[in-house]
CSV table of C-alpha atoms in Angstrom, one decimal:
chain,number,residue,atom,x,y,z
A,1,UNK,CA,0.0,0.0,0.0
A,2,UNK,CA,1.4,3.4,-1.0
A,3,UNK,CA,2.0,6.0,1.7
A,4,UNK,CA,0.9,9.0,-0.2
A,5,UNK,CA,1.9,11.5,2.5
A,6,UNK,CA,5.5,10.2,2.3
A,7,UNK,CA,5.3,10.2,-1.5
A,8,UNK,CA,4.6,14.0,-1.6
A,9,UNK,CA,6.9,14.8,1.4
A,10,UNK,CA,9.4,17.0,-0.5
A,11,UNK,CA,10.8,18.9,2.5
A,12,UNK,CA,11.4,15.8,4.6
A,13,UNK,CA,13.9,14.4,2.0
A,14,UNK,CA,15.9,17.6,1.5
A,15,UNK,CA,18.4,18.4,4.3
A,16,UNK,CA,18.1,22.0,5.4
A,17,UNK,CA,14.8,22.7,3.6
A,18,UNK,CA,13.4,24.3,6.7
A,19,UNK,CA,15.9,27.1,6.3
A,20,UNK,CA,15.1,27.8,2.7
A,21,UNK,CA,12.0,30.1,3.1
A,22,UNK,CA,14.0,32.6,5.3
A,23,UNK,CA,16.8,32.7,2.8
A,24,UNK,CA,14.5,33.1,-0.2
A,25,UNK,CA,12.6,35.9,1.7
A,26,UNK,CA,15.9,37.8,2.4
A,27,UNK,CA,17.2,37.5,-1.1
A,28,UNK,CA,13.9,38.6,-2.5
A,29,UNK,CA,13.7,41.6,-0.2
A,30,UNK,CA,17.1,42.7,-1.3
A,31,UNK,CA,16.1,42.4,-5.0
A,32,UNK,CA,12.9,44.5,-4.4
A,33,UNK,CA,15.0,47.3,-3.0
A,34,UNK,CA,16.5,47.7,-6.5
A,35,UNK,CA,13.0,48.5,-7.9
A,36,UNK,CA,9.9,47.0,-9.4
A,37,UNK,CA,6.2,47.6,-9.6
A,38,UNK,CA,4.9,46.1,-6.4
A,39,UNK,CA,1.3,45.0,-5.4
A,40,UNK,CA,-0.5,45.6,-8.7
A,41,UNK,CA,-4.1,44.6,-8.1
A,42,UNK,CA,-5.7,42.0,-10.4
A,43,UNK,CA,-8.8,41.3,-8.3
A,44,UNK,CA,-10.6,42.2,-5.1
A,45,UNK,CA,-9.2,39.5,-2.7
A,46,UNK,CA,-6.4,40.6,-0.3
A,47,UNK,CA,-3.9,38.3,-2.1
A,48,UNK,CA,-4.9,39.3,-5.6
A,49,UNK,CA,-1.7,41.2,-6.1
A,50,UNK,CA,1.3,40.8,-8.4
A,51,UNK,CA,4.8,42.3,-8.8
A,52,UNK,CA,6.5,43.2,-12.0
A,53,UNK,CA,10.2,43.5,-12.6
A,54,UNK,CA,11.4,45.0,-15.8
A,55,UNK,CA,14.8,44.9,-17.6
A,56,UNK,CA,16.5,48.0,-18.9
A,57,UNK,CA,15.4,49.0,-22.4
A,58,UNK,CA,12.6,47.5,-24.4
A,59,UNK,CA,11.3,44.1,-23.1
A,60,UNK,CA,11.3,41.0,-25.3
A,61,UNK,CA,8.2,39.7,-23.6
A,62,UNK,CA,6.7,38.6,-20.3
A,63,UNK,CA,7.5,35.6,-18.0
A,64,UNK,CA,5.0,34.8,-15.3
A,65,UNK,CA,6.2,32.7,-12.4
A,66,UNK,CA,3.6,30.9,-10.3
A,67,UNK,CA,4.9,29.8,-6.8
A,68,UNK,CA,4.4,26.5,-5.0
A,69,UNK,CA,3.6,25.6,-1.5
A,70,UNK,CA,1.0,22.9,-2.1
A,71,UNK,CA,-1.6,25.6,-2.7
A,72,UNK,CA,-1.6,26.5,1.0
A,73,UNK,CA,1.7,28.3,1.8
A,74,UNK,CA,4.0,31.1,0.6
A,75,UNK,CA,3.3,34.2,-1.5
A,76,UNK,CA,5.0,36.3,-4.2
A,77,UNK,CA,7.4,38.0,-1.7
A,78,UNK,CA,9.7,34.9,-1.5
A,79,UNK,CA,10.7,34.9,-5.2
A,80,UNK,CA,11.5,38.5,-6.4
A,81,UNK,CA,15.2,37.6,-6.8
A,82,UNK,CA,14.2,35.1,-9.5
A,83,UNK,CA,13.9,38.1,-11.8
A,84,UNK,CA,17.7,38.1,-12.2
A,85,UNK,CA,17.3,35.3,-14.8
A,86,UNK,CA,14.6,36.6,-17.1
A,87,UNK,CA,15.8,40.2,-16.8
A,88,UNK,CA,19.3,39.2,-17.9
A,89,UNK,CA,17.7,38.1,-21.2
A,90,UNK,CA,15.5,41.1,-21.7
A,91,UNK,CA,12.2,39.6,-20.3
A,92,UNK,CA,9.9,41.1,-17.7
A,93,UNK,CA,9.1,38.9,-14.8
A,94,UNK,CA,5.6,38.9,-13.1
A,95,UNK,CA,5.0,37.1,-9.8
A,96,UNK,CA,1.5,36.9,-8.5
A,97,UNK,CA,0.1,35.8,-5.1
A,98,UNK,CA,-3.2,34.0,-5.0
A,99,UNK,CA,-5.7,33.0,-2.3
A,100,UNK,CA,-4.6,29.9,-0.5
A,101,UNK,CA,-6.4,26.8,0.7
A,102,UNK,CA,-8.6,26.3,2.7
A,103,UNK,CA,-10.0,29.7,2.0
A,104,UNK,CA,-10.0,29.0,-1.7
A,105,UNK,CA,-10.6,25.7,-3.5
A,106,UNK,CA,-8.2,24.7,-6.2
A,107,UNK,CA,-10.7,25.7,-9.0
A,108,UNK,CA,-10.8,29.2,-7.6
A,109,UNK,CA,-7.0,29.4,-7.3
A,110,UNK,CA,-6.7,28.4,-10.9
A,111,UNK,CA,-9.2,31.1,-11.9
A,112,UNK,CA,-7.2,33.7,-9.9
A,113,UNK,CA,-3.9,32.7,-11.6
A,114,UNK,CA,-5.5,33.1,-15.0
A,115,UNK,CA,-6.8,36.5,-14.1
A,116,UNK,CA,-3.3,37.5,-12.8
A,117,UNK,CA,-1.7,36.5,-16.1
A,118,UNK,CA,-4.3,38.5,-18.0
A,119,UNK,CA,-3.6,41.6,-15.8
A,120,UNK,CA,0.2,41.2,-16.2
A,121,UNK,CA,-0.3,40.9,-20.0
A,122,UNK,CA,-2.0,44.3,-20.0
A,123,UNK,CA,1.2,45.9,-18.6
A,124,UNK,CA,3.7,44.2,-20.9
A,125,UNK,CA,3.6,43.7,-24.7
A,126,UNK,CA,5.0,40.7,-26.6
A,127,UNK,CA,5.0,37.0,-26.1
A,128,UNK,CA,4.2,35.3,-22.8
A,129,UNK,CA,5.9,32.4,-21.2
A,130,UNK,CA,4.6,30.7,-18.0
A,131,UNK,CA,6.7,28.8,-15.4
A,132,UNK,CA,5.5,27.4,-12.1
A,133,UNK,CA,7.0,25.2,-9.4
A,134,UNK,CA,5.4,22.3,-7.6
A,135,UNK,CA,1.7,23.4,-7.0
A,136,UNK,CA,2.6,26.3,-9.3
A,137,UNK,CA,3.7,23.7,-11.9
A,138,UNK,CA,0.2,22.2,-11.7
A,139,UNK,CA,-1.3,25.7,-12.1
A,140,UNK,CA,0.7,26.6,-15.2
A,141,UNK,CA,0.0,23.2,-16.8
A,142,UNK,CA,-3.7,23.8,-16.0
A,143,UNK,CA,-3.5,27.1,-17.9
A,144,UNK,CA,-2.3,25.2,-20.9
A,145,UNK,CA,-5.2,22.8,-21.0
A,146,UNK,CA,-7.6,23.1,-23.9
A,147,UNK,CA,-10.8,23.7,-21.9
A,148,UNK,CA,-10.1,27.2,-20.6
A,149,UNK,CA,-9.5,30.7,-21.8
A,150,UNK,CA,-6.0,32.0,-21.9
A,151,UNK,CA,-4.4,35.0,-23.5
A,152,UNK,CA,-3.4,34.2,-27.1
A,153,UNK,CA,0.1,35.6,-26.5
A,154,UNK,CA,1.0,32.6,-24.2
A,155,UNK,CA,3.4,30.7,-26.3
A,156,UNK,CA,4.9,28.2,-23.9
A,157,UNK,CA,4.6,26.7,-20.4
A,158,UNK,CA,7.2,25.0,-18.3
A,159,UNK,CA,5.8,23.2,-15.3
A,160,UNK,CA,8.7,22.5,-12.9
A,161,UNK,CA,8.1,19.5,-10.5
A,162,UNK,CA,4.4,19.8,-10.9
A,163,UNK,CA,1.6,17.7,-9.5
A,164,UNK,CA,-0.4,16.8,-12.7
A,165,UNK,CA,-2.7,14.0,-11.5
A,166,UNK,CA,-4.4,15.2,-8.3
A,167,UNK,CA,-6.2,12.0,-7.5
A,168,UNK,CA,-3.5,10.6,-5.2
A,169,UNK,CA,-3.9,13.7,-3.0
A,170,UNK,CA,-7.3,12.4,-2.0
A,171,UNK,CA,-5.4,9.9,0.2
A,172,UNK,CA,-3.1,12.5,2.0
A,173,UNK,CA,-3.4,14.5,5.1
A,174,UNK,CA,-3.0,17.7,3.1
A,175,UNK,CA,-6.4,17.1,1.6
A,176,UNK,CA,-7.9,18.1,5.0
A,177,UNK,CA,-6.8,21.6,3.9
A,178,UNK,CA,-7.3,21.3,0.1
A,179,UNK,CA,-10.8,19.8,0.4
A,180,UNK,CA,-10.6,18.0,-2.9
A,181,UNK,CA,-13.3,15.5,-3.9
A,182,UNK,CA,-12.9,12.9,-6.6
A,183,UNK,CA,-14.7,14.9,-9.3
A,184,UNK,CA,-12.7,18.1,-8.7
A,185,UNK,CA,-9.4,16.2,-8.6
A,186,UNK,CA,-10.1,14.7,-12.0
A,187,UNK,CA,-11.4,17.9,-13.5
A,188,UNK,CA,-8.3,19.9,-12.4
A,189,UNK,CA,-5.7,17.3,-13.4
A,190,UNK,CA,-3.7,18.3,-16.5
A,191,UNK,CA,-2.6,14.7,-17.0
A,192,UNK,CA,-6.3,13.8,-17.7
A,193,UNK,CA,-6.9,16.7,-20.0
A,194,UNK,CA,-5.7,17.7,-23.5
A,195,UNK,CA,-3.1,20.5,-24.1
A,196,UNK,CA,-4.3,23.6,-26.0
A,197,UNK,CA,-3.2,23.6,-29.6
A,198,UNK,CA,-0.5,26.1,-30.4
A,199,UNK,CA,1.0,26.2,-26.9
A,200,UNK,CA,4.3,24.6,-26.4
A,201,UNK,CA,5.2,22.8,-23.2
A,202,UNK,CA,8.3,21.3,-21.6
A,203,UNK,CA,8.0,19.2,-18.4
A,204,UNK,CA,10.9,19.7,-16.0
A,205,UNK,CA,11.9,18.0,-12.8
A,206,UNK,CA,15.0,17.6,-10.6
A,207,UNK,CA,16.6,14.2,-11.1
A,208,UNK,CA,17.0,13.8,-7.3
A,209,UNK,CA,13.4,14.4,-6.4
A,210,UNK,CA,10.9,12.1,-4.8
A,211,UNK,CA,9.8,9.3,-7.2
A,212,UNK,CA,6.2,10.5,-7.2
A,213,UNK,CA,7.2,13.9,-8.5
A,214,UNK,CA,9.4,12.3,-11.2
A,215,UNK,CA,6.5,10.0,-12.1
A,216,UNK,CA,4.0,12.9,-12.3
A,217,UNK,CA,6.2,14.8,-14.6
A,218,UNK,CA,6.8,11.8,-16.9
A,219,UNK,CA,3.1,11.1,-17.1
A,220,UNK,CA,2.2,14.6,-18.2
A,221,UNK,CA,4.9,14.6,-20.8
A,222,UNK,CA,3.7,11.2,-22.2
A,223,UNK,CA,0.0,12.3,-22.3
A,224,UNK,CA,0.8,15.6,-23.9
A,225,UNK,CA,3.7,14.3,-26.1
A,226,UNK,CA,6.1,17.0,-25.0
A,227,UNK,CA,9.7,17.0,-23.8
A,228,UNK,CA,10.5,15.7,-20.3
A,229,UNK,CA,13.7,17.0,-18.8
A,230,UNK,CA,15.3,15.5,-15.7
A,231,UNK,CA,17.7,18.1,-14.4
A,232,UNK,CA,20.8,16.3,-13.0
A,233,UNK,CA,21.9,17.0,-9.4
A,234,UNK,CA,18.8,18.9,-8.4
A,235,UNK,CA,16.3,18.3,-5.6
A,236,UNK,CA,12.8,19.7,-5.4
A,237,UNK,CA,14.0,23.1,-4.3
A,238,UNK,CA,17.3,23.7,-6.0
A,239,UNK,CA,15.7,22.9,-9.4
A,240,UNK,CA,13.6,26.0,-9.4
A,241,UNK,CA,16.3,28.3,-8.1
A,242,UNK,CA,17.9,27.8,-11.6
A,243,UNK,CA,15.3,30.3,-12.9
A,244,UNK,CA,17.3,33.1,-11.2
A,245,UNK,CA,20.6,32.0,-12.8
A,246,UNK,CA,21.4,33.7,-16.2
A,247,UNK,CA,22.5,31.0,-18.6
A,248,UNK,CA,20.9,28.1,-16.8
A,249,UNK,CA,19.4,25.2,-18.7
A,250,UNK,CA,16.0,25.9,-17.2
A,251,UNK,CA,16.0,29.5,-18.2
A,252,UNK,CA,17.3,28.7,-21.7
A,253,UNK,CA,14.5,26.2,-22.2
A,254,UNK,CA,11.8,28.6,-21.0
A,255,UNK,CA,12.9,31.4,-23.3
A,256,UNK,CA,13.9,29.5,-26.4
A,257,UNK,CA,11.4,29.3,-29.3
């Protein structure tokens, strides 16, 4: 019998992971001191805010980063320093917060993310690329499904270590907070849905991650028939930090045509 709580326990298998949020928050705060458009409203809920960071000169397009935290933790303030990667290549980075569970069900969270992307697109011309990590990986993959509206300028999505089949979460303790039922889990699972025509996707995961996260990434890539990249040497957290590093393989994949 599978222990699904253990299968999704990313933090418990990464030494020092409890110290990461404080480091991210400090690095992000230092980056925000250099400038940015902070707390742009995209809705009426308290967490319906996004930050925009712009490169010098004319922008090549817009990258939107959707954070993780199993839909119930963290916010945009932890990730501002990730702008270093996209800005180095001339792209704007937008980072939204969204209402967390249990206040919001996952269907509402997905709707808020879509609205945040649309608001960011009103501020930045050019093509749009979406990248999300963990729960955020699920959310950007959900944006690329064929059954929902999405700005036509979205060219590509890169879900990083995403959860793409939500049904196993029904058997976890976290579902006490998420409140998923079987119908909602199926309806919101990208691995059970078709990809939108014309939107490119690359599934990305750290090679040293929990087997379930590797499996989830492989399943989506097989269903959607898109590339699946196992990033060597990376765990669940170090893999997404590569977005901040100019010249990283992750950043290059996100921005290449």
